[in-house]
mmCIF file with all atom_site columns, C-alpha atoms and ligand atoms in Angstrom:
data_model
loop_
_atom_site.group_PDB
_atom_site.id
_atom_site.type_symbol
_atom_site.label_atom_id
_atom_site.label_alt_id
_atom_site.label_comp_id
_atom_site.label_asym_id
_atom_site.label_entity_id
_atom_site.label_seq_id
_atom_site.pdbx_PDB_ins_code
_atom_site.Cartn_x
_atom_site.Cartn_y
_atom_site.Cartn_z
_atom_site.occupancy
_atom_site.B_iso_or_equiv
_atom_site.pdbx_formal_charge
_atom_site.auth_seq_id
_atom_site.auth_comp_id
_atom_site.auth_asym_id
_atom_site.auth_atom_id
_atom_site.pdbx_PDB_model_num
ATOM   1   C  CA  . MET A 1 1   ? -55.466 -2.456  7.479  1.00 0.00 ? 1   MET A CA  1
ATOM   2   C  CA  . ALA A 1 2   ? -55.704 0.164   10.203 1.00 0.00 ? 2   ALA A CA  1
ATOM   3   C  CA  . LEU A 1 3   ? -52.945 0.227   12.779 1.00 0.00 ? 3   LEU A CA  1
ATOM   4   C  CA  . ARG A 1 4   ? -53.908 -0.248  16.391 1.00 0.00 ? 4   ARG A CA  1
ATOM   5   C  CA  . GLU A 1 5   ? -53.728 2.833   18.557 1.00 0.00 ? 5   GLU A CA  1
ATOM   6   C  CA  . ILE A 1 6   ? -50.962 3.283   21.111 1.00 0.00 ? 6   ILE A CA  1
ATOM   7   C  CA  . VAL A 1 7   ? -52.063 3.768   24.705 1.00 0.00 ? 7   VAL A CA  1
ATOM   8   C  CA  . GLN A 1 8   ? -50.518 6.967   26.016 1.00 0.00 ? 8   GLN A CA  1
ATOM   9   C  CA  . PHE A 1 9   ? -49.650 8.386   29.411 1.00 0.00 ? 9   PHE A CA  1
ATOM   10  C  CA  . PRO A 1 10  ? -51.520 8.922   31.733 1.00 0.00 ? 10  PRO A CA  1
ATOM   11  C  CA  . ASP A 1 11  ? -53.791 6.053   30.648 1.00 0.00 ? 11  ASP A CA  1
ATOM   12  C  CA  . PRO A 1 12  ? -54.125 3.721   33.670 1.00 0.00 ? 12  PRO A CA  1
ATOM   13  C  CA  . ARG A 1 13  ? -53.713 0.650   31.427 1.00 0.00 ? 13  ARG A CA  1
ATOM   14  C  CA  . LEU A 1 14  ? -49.998 1.466   31.308 1.00 0.00 ? 14  LEU A CA  1
ATOM   15  C  CA  . LYS A 1 15  ? -49.777 0.904   35.066 1.00 0.00 ? 15  LYS A CA  1
ATOM   16  C  CA  . ARG A 1 16  ? -51.140 -2.626  35.176 1.00 0.00 ? 16  ARG A CA  1
ATOM   17  C  CA  . ILE A 1 17  ? -48.995 -5.643  35.957 1.00 0.00 ? 17  ILE A CA  1
ATOM   18  C  CA  . SER A 1 18  ? -49.337 -7.865  32.913 1.00 0.00 ? 18  SER A CA  1
ATOM   19  C  CA  . LYS A 1 19  ? -50.137 -11.577 33.048 1.00 0.00 ? 19  LYS A CA  1
ATOM   20  C  CA  . PRO A 1 20  ? -47.890 -14.265 31.593 1.00 0.00 ? 20  PRO A CA  1
ATOM   21  C  CA  . VAL A 1 21  ? -48.802 -15.555 28.167 1.00 0.00 ? 21  VAL A CA  1
ATOM   22  C  CA  . GLY A 1 22  ? -50.240 -19.078 28.500 1.00 0.00 ? 22  GLY A CA  1
ATOM   23  C  CA  . GLU A 1 23  ? -50.488 -20.922 25.238 1.00 0.00 ? 23  GLU A CA  1
ATOM   24  C  CA  . ILE A 1 24  ? -49.148 -19.255 22.107 1.00 0.00 ? 24  ILE A CA  1
ATOM   25  C  CA  . THR A 1 25  ? -52.380 -19.078 20.163 1.00 0.00 ? 25  THR A CA  1
ATOM   26  C  CA  . ASP A 1 26  ? -53.348 -17.449 16.872 1.00 0.00 ? 26  ASP A CA  1
ATOM   27  C  CA  . GLU A 1 27  ? -54.506 -14.430 18.896 1.00 0.00 ? 27  GLU A CA  1
ATOM   28  C  CA  . ILE A 1 28  ? -51.024 -14.054 20.388 1.00 0.00 ? 28  ILE A CA  1
ATOM   29  C  CA  . ARG A 1 29  ? -49.428 -14.362 16.944 1.00 0.00 ? 29  ARG A CA  1
ATOM   30  C  CA  . GLU A 1 30  ? -51.850 -11.769 15.613 1.00 0.00 ? 30  GLU A CA  1
ATOM   31  C  CA  . LEU A 1 31  ? -51.117 -9.436  18.503 1.00 0.00 ? 31  LEU A CA  1
ATOM   32  C  CA  . ALA A 1 32  ? -47.359 -9.802  17.888 1.00 0.00 ? 32  ALA A CA  1
ATOM   33  C  CA  . ARG A 1 33  ? -47.912 -8.942  14.211 1.00 0.00 ? 33  ARG A CA  1
ATOM   34  C  CA  . ASP A 1 34  ? -49.990 -5.893  15.127 1.00 0.00 ? 34  ASP A CA  1
ATOM   35  C  CA  . MET A 1 35  ? -47.290 -4.792  17.564 1.00 0.00 ? 35  MET A CA  1
ATOM   36  C  CA  . CYS A 1 36  ? -44.573 -5.057  14.898 1.00 0.00 ? 36  CYS A CA  1
ATOM   37  C  CA  . ASP A 1 37  ? -46.713 -3.091  12.420 1.00 0.00 ? 37  ASP A CA  1
ATOM   38  C  CA  . VAL A 1 38  ? -47.184 -0.299  14.955 1.00 0.00 ? 38  VAL A CA  1
ATOM   39  C  CA  . MET A 1 39  ? -43.510 -0.323  15.993 1.00 0.00 ? 39  MET A CA  1
ATOM   40  C  CA  . TYR A 1 40  ? -42.254 0.103   12.409 1.00 0.00 ? 40  TYR A CA  1
ATOM   41  C  CA  . ALA A 1 41  ? -44.937 2.641   11.488 1.00 0.00 ? 41  ALA A CA  1
ATOM   42  C  CA  . GLU A 1 42  ? -44.231 4.993   14.379 1.00 0.00 ? 42  GLU A CA  1
ATOM   43  C  CA  . PRO A 1 43  ? -41.225 4.346   14.106 1.00 0.00 ? 43  PRO A CA  1
ATOM   44  C  CA  . GLY A 1 44  ? -39.874 2.762   17.259 1.00 0.00 ? 44  GLY A CA  1
ATOM   45  C  CA  . ILE A 1 45  ? -37.367 0.092   18.272 1.00 0.00 ? 45  ILE A CA  1
ATOM   46  C  CA  . GLY A 1 46  ? -39.595 -1.697  20.761 1.00 0.00 ? 46  GLY A CA  1
ATOM   47  C  CA  . LEU A 1 47  ? -43.230 -2.013  21.764 1.00 0.00 ? 47  LEU A CA  1
ATOM   48  C  CA  . ALA A 1 48  ? -44.821 -3.862  24.660 1.00 0.00 ? 48  ALA A CA  1
ATOM   49  C  CA  . ALA A 1 49  ? -48.304 -5.412  24.684 1.00 0.00 ? 49  ALA A CA  1
ATOM   50  C  CA  . PRO A 1 50  ? -49.627 -3.003  27.379 1.00 0.00 ? 50  PRO A CA  1
ATOM   51  C  CA  . GLN A 1 51  ? -48.941 -0.178  24.913 1.00 0.00 ? 51  GLN A CA  1
ATOM   52  C  CA  . LEU A 1 52  ? -51.724 -1.632  22.757 1.00 0.00 ? 52  LEU A CA  1
ATOM   53  C  CA  . GLY A 1 53  ? -53.899 -2.078  25.846 1.00 0.00 ? 53  GLY A CA  1
ATOM   54  C  CA  . GLU A 1 54  ? -53.182 -5.803  26.301 1.00 0.00 ? 54  GLU A CA  1
ATOM   55  C  CA  . ALA A 1 55  ? -52.023 -6.785  29.799 1.00 0.00 ? 55  ALA A CA  1
ATOM   56  C  CA  . LEU A 1 56  ? -49.822 -9.642  28.579 1.00 0.00 ? 56  LEU A CA  1
ATOM   57  C  CA  . ARG A 1 57  ? -46.122 -10.315 29.164 1.00 0.00 ? 57  ARG A CA  1
ATOM   58  C  CA  . LEU A 1 58  ? -44.982 -9.916  25.607 1.00 0.00 ? 58  LEU A CA  1
ATOM   59  C  CA  . PHE A 1 59  ? -42.992 -7.337  23.677 1.00 0.00 ? 59  PHE A CA  1
ATOM   60  C  CA  . VAL A 1 60  ? -41.398 -6.880  20.278 1.00 0.00 ? 60  VAL A CA  1
ATOM   61  C  CA  . ILE A 1 61  ? -37.980 -5.368  19.681 1.00 0.00 ? 61  ILE A CA  1
ATOM   62  C  CA  . ASP A 1 62  ? -35.815 -4.504  16.696 1.00 0.00 ? 62  ASP A CA  1
ATOM   63  C  CA  . THR A 1 63  ? -32.876 -2.279  17.524 1.00 0.00 ? 63  THR A CA  1
ATOM   64  C  CA  . GLU A 1 64  ? -31.177 -2.724  14.140 1.00 0.00 ? 64  GLU A CA  1
ATOM   65  C  CA  . TRP A 1 65  ? -33.734 -1.886  11.502 1.00 0.00 ? 65  TRP A CA  1
ATOM   66  C  CA  . THR A 1 66  ? -33.493 0.813   8.883  1.00 0.00 ? 66  THR A CA  1
ATOM   67  C  CA  . GLU A 1 67  ? -36.096 2.207   6.485  1.00 0.00 ? 67  GLU A CA  1
ATOM   68  C  CA  . GLU A 1 68  ? -35.465 -0.697  4.068  1.00 0.00 ? 68  GLU A CA  1
ATOM   69  C  CA  . GLU A 1 69  ? -38.187 -3.245  4.629  1.00 0.00 ? 69  GLU A CA  1
ATOM   70  C  CA  . ASN A 1 70  ? -35.809 -6.176  4.065  1.00 0.00 ? 70  ASN A CA  1
ATOM   71  C  CA  . ASP A 1 71  ? -33.649 -5.035  6.980  1.00 0.00 ? 71  ASP A CA  1
ATOM   72  C  CA  . ARG A 1 72  ? -36.422 -5.693  9.438  1.00 0.00 ? 72  ARG A CA  1
ATOM   73  C  CA  . CYS A 1 73  ? -35.784 -8.414  11.958 1.00 0.00 ? 73  CYS A CA  1
ATOM   74  C  CA  . PRO A 1 74  ? -38.352 -8.135  14.731 1.00 0.00 ? 74  PRO A CA  1
ATOM   75  C  CA  . GLN A 1 75  ? -37.907 -10.338 17.724 1.00 0.00 ? 75  GLN A CA  1
ATOM   76  C  CA  . VAL A 1 76  ? -40.938 -11.367 19.735 1.00 0.00 ? 76  VAL A CA  1
ATOM   77  C  CA  . ILE A 1 77  ? -40.156 -11.784 23.426 1.00 0.00 ? 77  ILE A CA  1
ATOM   78  C  CA  . ILE A 1 78  ? -42.681 -13.715 25.511 1.00 0.00 ? 78  ILE A CA  1
ATOM   79  C  CA  . ASN A 1 79  ? -42.745 -14.119 29.321 1.00 0.00 ? 79  ASN A CA  1
ATOM   80  C  CA  . PRO A 1 80  ? -39.281 -12.584 29.750 1.00 0.00 ? 80  PRO A CA  1
ATOM   81  C  CA  . GLU A 1 81  ? -37.185 -12.721 32.873 1.00 0.00 ? 81  GLU A CA  1
ATOM   82  C  CA  . ILE A 1 82  ? -34.102 -10.626 33.405 1.00 0.00 ? 82  ILE A CA  1
ATOM   83  C  CA  . VAL A 1 83  ? -31.868 -13.188 35.077 1.00 0.00 ? 83  VAL A CA  1
ATOM   84  C  CA  . HIS A 1 84  ? -28.698 -11.122 35.352 1.00 0.00 ? 84  HIS A CA  1
ATOM   85  C  CA  . LYS A 1 85  ? -27.848 -7.423  35.492 1.00 0.00 ? 85  LYS A CA  1
ATOM   86  C  CA  . GLU A 1 86  ? -24.431 -5.837  35.607 1.00 0.00 ? 86  GLU A CA  1
ATOM   87  C  CA  . GLY A 1 87  ? -22.894 -2.384  35.532 1.00 0.00 ? 87  GLY A CA  1
ATOM   88  C  CA  . LYS A 1 88  ? -24.551 0.956   34.910 1.00 0.00 ? 88  LYS A CA  1
ATOM   89  C  CA  . ILE A 1 89  ? -25.364 2.917   31.799 1.00 0.00 ? 89  ILE A CA  1
ATOM   90  C  CA  . VAL A 1 90  ? -27.158 6.215   31.288 1.00 0.00 ? 90  VAL A CA  1
ATOM   91  C  CA  . TRP A 1 91  ? -29.169 6.538   28.084 1.00 0.00 ? 91  TRP A CA  1
ATOM   92  C  CA  . GLU A 1 92  ? -31.484 9.190   26.688 1.00 0.00 ? 92  GLU A CA  1
ATOM   93  C  CA  . GLU A 1 93  ? -34.800 7.354   26.492 1.00 0.00 ? 93  GLU A CA  1
ATOM   94  C  CA  . ALA A 1 94  ? -38.110 7.985   24.806 1.00 0.00 ? 94  ALA A CA  1
ATOM   95  C  CA  . CYS A 1 95  ? -41.339 5.998   24.665 1.00 0.00 ? 95  CYS A CA  1
ATOM   96  C  CA  . LEU A 1 96  ? -44.182 5.805   22.162 1.00 0.00 ? 96  LEU A CA  1
ATOM   97  C  CA  . SER A 1 97  ? -46.560 6.007   25.137 1.00 0.00 ? 97  SER A CA  1
ATOM   98  C  CA  . VAL A 1 98  ? -44.923 9.157   26.543 1.00 0.00 ? 98  VAL A CA  1
ATOM   99  C  CA  . PRO A 1 99  ? -45.359 11.774  23.796 1.00 0.00 ? 99  PRO A CA  1
ATOM   100 C  CA  . ASP A 1 100 ? -42.878 14.571  23.170 1.00 0.00 ? 100 ASP A CA  1
ATOM   101 C  CA  . TYR A 1 101 ? -40.401 13.737  25.885 1.00 0.00 ? 101 TYR A CA  1
ATOM   102 C  CA  . THR A 1 102 ? -36.957 12.259  26.365 1.00 0.00 ? 102 THR A CA  1
ATOM   103 C  CA  . ALA A 1 103 ? -34.872 11.958  29.513 1.00 0.00 ? 103 ALA A CA  1
ATOM   104 C  CA  . GLU A 1 104 ? -31.715 10.294  30.694 1.00 0.00 ? 104 GLU A CA  1
ATOM   105 C  CA  . VAL A 1 105 ? -32.332 7.084   32.606 1.00 0.00 ? 105 VAL A CA  1
ATOM   106 C  CA  . GLU A 1 106 ? -29.821 4.959   34.479 1.00 0.00 ? 106 GLU A CA  1
ATOM   107 C  CA  . ARG A 1 107 ? -30.059 1.213   33.932 1.00 0.00 ? 107 ARG A CA  1
ATOM   108 C  CA  . ALA A 1 108 ? -27.917 -1.893  34.006 1.00 0.00 ? 108 ALA A CA  1
ATOM   109 C  CA  . ALA A 1 109 ? -25.272 -1.819  31.263 1.00 0.00 ? 109 ALA A CA  1
ATOM   110 C  CA  . GLN A 1 110 ? -25.481 -5.560  30.591 1.00 0.00 ? 110 GLN A CA  1
ATOM   111 C  CA  . VAL A 1 111 ? -28.410 -7.885  31.026 1.00 0.00 ? 111 VAL A CA  1
ATOM   112 C  CA  . THR A 1 112 ? -29.177 -11.517 30.430 1.00 0.00 ? 112 THR A CA  1
ATOM   113 C  CA  . LEU A 1 113 ? -32.739 -12.139 29.412 1.00 0.00 ? 113 LEU A CA  1
ATOM   114 C  CA  . ARG A 1 114 ? -34.523 -15.463 29.325 1.00 0.00 ? 114 ARG A CA  1
ATOM   115 C  CA  . ALA A 1 115 ? -37.809 -15.715 27.439 1.00 0.00 ? 115 ALA A CA  1
ATOM   116 C  CA  . LEU A 1 116 ? -39.827 -17.672 24.907 1.00 0.00 ? 116 LEU A CA  1
ATOM   117 C  CA  . ASP A 1 117 ? -40.033 -16.859 21.231 1.00 0.00 ? 117 ASP A CA  1
ATOM   118 C  CA  . LEU A 1 118 ? -43.185 -17.010 19.142 1.00 0.00 ? 118 LEU A CA  1
ATOM   119 C  CA  . GLU A 1 119 ? -42.639 -20.736 18.544 1.00 0.00 ? 119 GLU A CA  1
ATOM   120 C  CA  . GLY A 1 120 ? -42.522 -21.313 22.299 1.00 0.00 ? 120 GLY A CA  1
ATOM   121 C  CA  . LYS A 1 121 ? -38.791 -22.069 22.254 1.00 0.00 ? 121 LYS A CA  1
ATOM   122 C  CA  . GLU A 1 122 ? -36.651 -20.802 25.107 1.00 0.00 ? 122 GLU A CA  1
ATOM   123 C  CA  . ILE A 1 123 ? -34.233 -18.035 24.201 1.00 0.00 ? 123 ILE A CA  1
ATOM   124 C  CA  . VAL A 1 124 ? -31.417 -16.634 26.293 1.00 0.00 ? 124 VAL A CA  1
ATOM   125 C  CA  . GLU A 1 125 ? -29.923 -13.338 25.231 1.00 0.00 ? 125 GLU A CA  1
ATOM   126 C  CA  . GLU A 1 126 ? -27.003 -11.406 26.629 1.00 0.00 ? 126 GLU A CA  1
ATOM   127 C  CA  . ALA A 1 127 ? -27.232 -7.757  25.680 1.00 0.00 ? 127 ALA A CA  1
ATOM   128 C  CA  . GLU A 1 128 ? -25.415 -4.500  26.267 1.00 0.00 ? 128 GLU A CA  1
ATOM   129 C  CA  . GLY A 1 129 ? -25.671 -0.864  25.212 1.00 0.00 ? 129 GLY A CA  1
ATOM   130 C  CA  . LEU A 1 130 ? -28.828 0.210   23.403 1.00 0.00 ? 130 LEU A CA  1
ATOM   131 C  CA  . ARG A 1 131 ? -30.094 -3.360  23.217 1.00 0.00 ? 131 ARG A CA  1
ATOM   132 C  CA  . ALA A 1 132 ? -29.817 -3.800  26.994 1.00 0.00 ? 132 ALA A CA  1
ATOM   133 C  CA  . VAL A 1 133 ? -31.512 -0.445  27.592 1.00 0.00 ? 133 VAL A CA  1
ATOM   134 C  CA  . CYS A 1 134 ? -34.350 -1.335  25.230 1.00 0.00 ? 134 CYS A CA  1
ATOM   135 C  CA  . LEU A 1 135 ? -34.891 -4.783  26.797 1.00 0.00 ? 135 LEU A CA  1
ATOM   136 C  CA  . GLN A 1 136 ? -35.125 -3.234  30.271 1.00 0.00 ? 136 GLN A CA  1
ATOM   137 C  CA  . HIS A 1 137 ? -37.432 -0.446  29.047 1.00 0.00 ? 137 HIS A CA  1
ATOM   138 C  CA  . GLU A 1 138 ? -39.832 -2.909  27.395 1.00 0.00 ? 138 GLU A CA  1
ATOM   139 C  CA  . TYR A 1 139 ? -39.626 -5.300  30.339 1.00 0.00 ? 139 TYR A CA  1
ATOM   140 C  CA  . ASP A 1 140 ? -40.641 -2.425  32.634 1.00 0.00 ? 140 ASP A CA  1
ATOM   141 C  CA  . HIS A 1 141 ? -43.856 -1.935  30.632 1.00 0.00 ? 141 HIS A CA  1
ATOM   142 C  CA  . LEU A 1 142 ? -44.934 -5.454  31.658 1.00 0.00 ? 142 LEU A CA  1
ATOM   143 C  CA  . ASP A 1 143 ? -44.716 -4.385  35.298 1.00 0.00 ? 143 ASP A CA  1
ATOM   144 C  CA  . GLY A 1 144 ? -46.561 -1.121  34.689 1.00 0.00 ? 144 GLY A CA  1
ATOM   145 C  CA  . VAL A 1 145 ? -43.411 0.996   34.884 1.00 0.00 ? 145 VAL A CA  1
ATOM   146 C  CA  . LEU A 1 146 ? -42.581 3.811   32.465 1.00 0.00 ? 146 LEU A CA  1
ATOM   147 C  CA  . PHE A 1 147 ? -39.181 5.426   31.979 1.00 0.00 ? 147 PHE A CA  1
ATOM   148 C  CA  . ILE A 1 148 ? -40.564 8.603   33.575 1.00 0.00 ? 148 ILE A CA  1
ATOM   149 C  CA  . ASP A 1 149 ? -40.983 6.558   36.754 1.00 0.00 ? 149 ASP A CA  1
ATOM   150 C  CA  . ARG A 1 150 ? -37.195 6.199   36.791 1.00 0.00 ? 150 ARG A CA  1
ATOM   151 C  CA  . ILE A 1 151 ? -36.243 9.879   36.587 1.00 0.00 ? 151 ILE A CA  1
ATOM   152 C  CA  . SER A 1 152 ? -36.161 12.462  39.361 1.00 0.00 ? 152 SER A CA  1
ATOM   153 C  CA  . ARG A 1 153 ? -39.444 13.432  40.955 1.00 0.00 ? 153 ARG A CA  1
ATOM   154 C  CA  . LEU A 1 154 ? -38.938 17.027  39.829 1.00 0.00 ? 154 LEU A CA  1
ATOM   155 C  CA  . LYS A 1 155 ? -38.351 16.135  36.177 1.00 0.00 ? 155 LYS A CA  1
ATOM   156 C  CA  . ARG A 1 156 ? -41.291 13.768  36.253 1.00 0.00 ? 156 ARG A CA  1
ATOM   157 C  CA  . SER A 1 157 ? -43.643 16.351  37.714 1.00 0.00 ? 157 SER A CA  1
ATOM   158 C  CA  . LEU A 1 158 ? -42.557 18.907  35.099 1.00 0.00 ? 158 LEU A CA  1
ATOM   159 C  CA  . TYR A 1 159 ? -43.378 16.420  32.373 1.00 0.00 ? 159 TYR A CA  1
ATOM   160 C  CA  . VAL A 1 160 ? -46.706 15.480  33.944 1.00 0.00 ? 160 VAL A CA  1
ATOM   161 C  CA  . ALA A 1 161 ? -47.685 19.169  34.084 1.00 0.00 ? 161 ALA A CA  1
ATOM   162 C  CA  . LYS A 1 162 ? -46.678 19.692  30.452 1.00 0.00 ? 162 LYS A CA  1
ATOM   163 C  CA  . ARG A 1 163 ? -48.607 16.603  29.360 1.00 0.00 ? 163 ARG A CA  1
ATOM   164 C  CA  . LYS A 1 164 ? -51.739 17.670  31.251 1.00 0.00 ? 164 LYS A CA  1
ATOM   165 C  CA  . LYS A 1 165 ? -51.605 21.067  29.587 1.00 0.00 ? 165 LYS A CA  1
ATOM   166 C  CA  . GLN A 1 166 ? -51.172 19.414  26.194 1.00 0.00 ? 166 GLN A CA  1
ATOM   167 C  CA  . LEU A 1 167 ? -54.163 17.125  26.780 1.00 0.00 ? 167 LEU A CA  1
ATOM   168 C  CA  . ALA A 1 168 ? -56.301 20.059  27.974 1.00 0.00 ? 168 ALA A CA  1
ATOM   169 C  CA  . GLU A 1 169 ? -55.421 21.983  24.821 1.00 0.00 ? 169 GLU A CA  1
ATOM   170 C  CA  . GLU A 1 170 ? -56.225 18.963  22.648 1.00 0.00 ? 170 GLU A CA  1
ATOM   171 C  CA  . SER A 1 171 ? -59.644 18.507  24.240 1.00 0.00 ? 171 SER A CA  1
ATOM   172 C  CA  . GLU A 1 172 ? -60.427 22.203  23.742 1.00 0.00 ? 172 GLU A CA  1
ATOM   173 C  CA  . GLY A 1 173 ? -59.650 21.539  20.104 1.00 0.00 ? 173 GLY A CA  1
HETATM 174 ZN ZN1 . LIG B 2 .   ? -41.933 2.495   26.199 1.00 0.00 ? 1   LIG B ZN1 1
#
């Protein structure tokens, strides 16, 4: 089965505000499966629905996995809310939708997230460190925000210029 393609910057679909998931239907379950497949194949530790072009408030995350298939433990997060934030942490971030770039981003060091799982059950998670960073990064995607929107204007414009050049070169073939 072919993997779905990741939407990449500067695609405007990454800037949309996603809509809450209504009922958890077979389509939603299928989308979550597709998202996990893409996340592990890339590889990544999180992927949000807008990154596959779907404007829905849903992401998948697995900050623990290794190459061994039986270590995989993807969590599907639906309609999340970050209900508490505390402290500050700076982390070097990357994004499957922002090719060839990493930058330090400041975020809350601890977060409490409330969401639904794929069965529609409420989950509450307290996270810190990488897990907290990843939850905030993926949550941002649902509001059309990328990590490069959280760095200095200068750094962002340097990246945007580099990316435009890269895309121009690709289209020239
Ligand atoms: Zn991302």
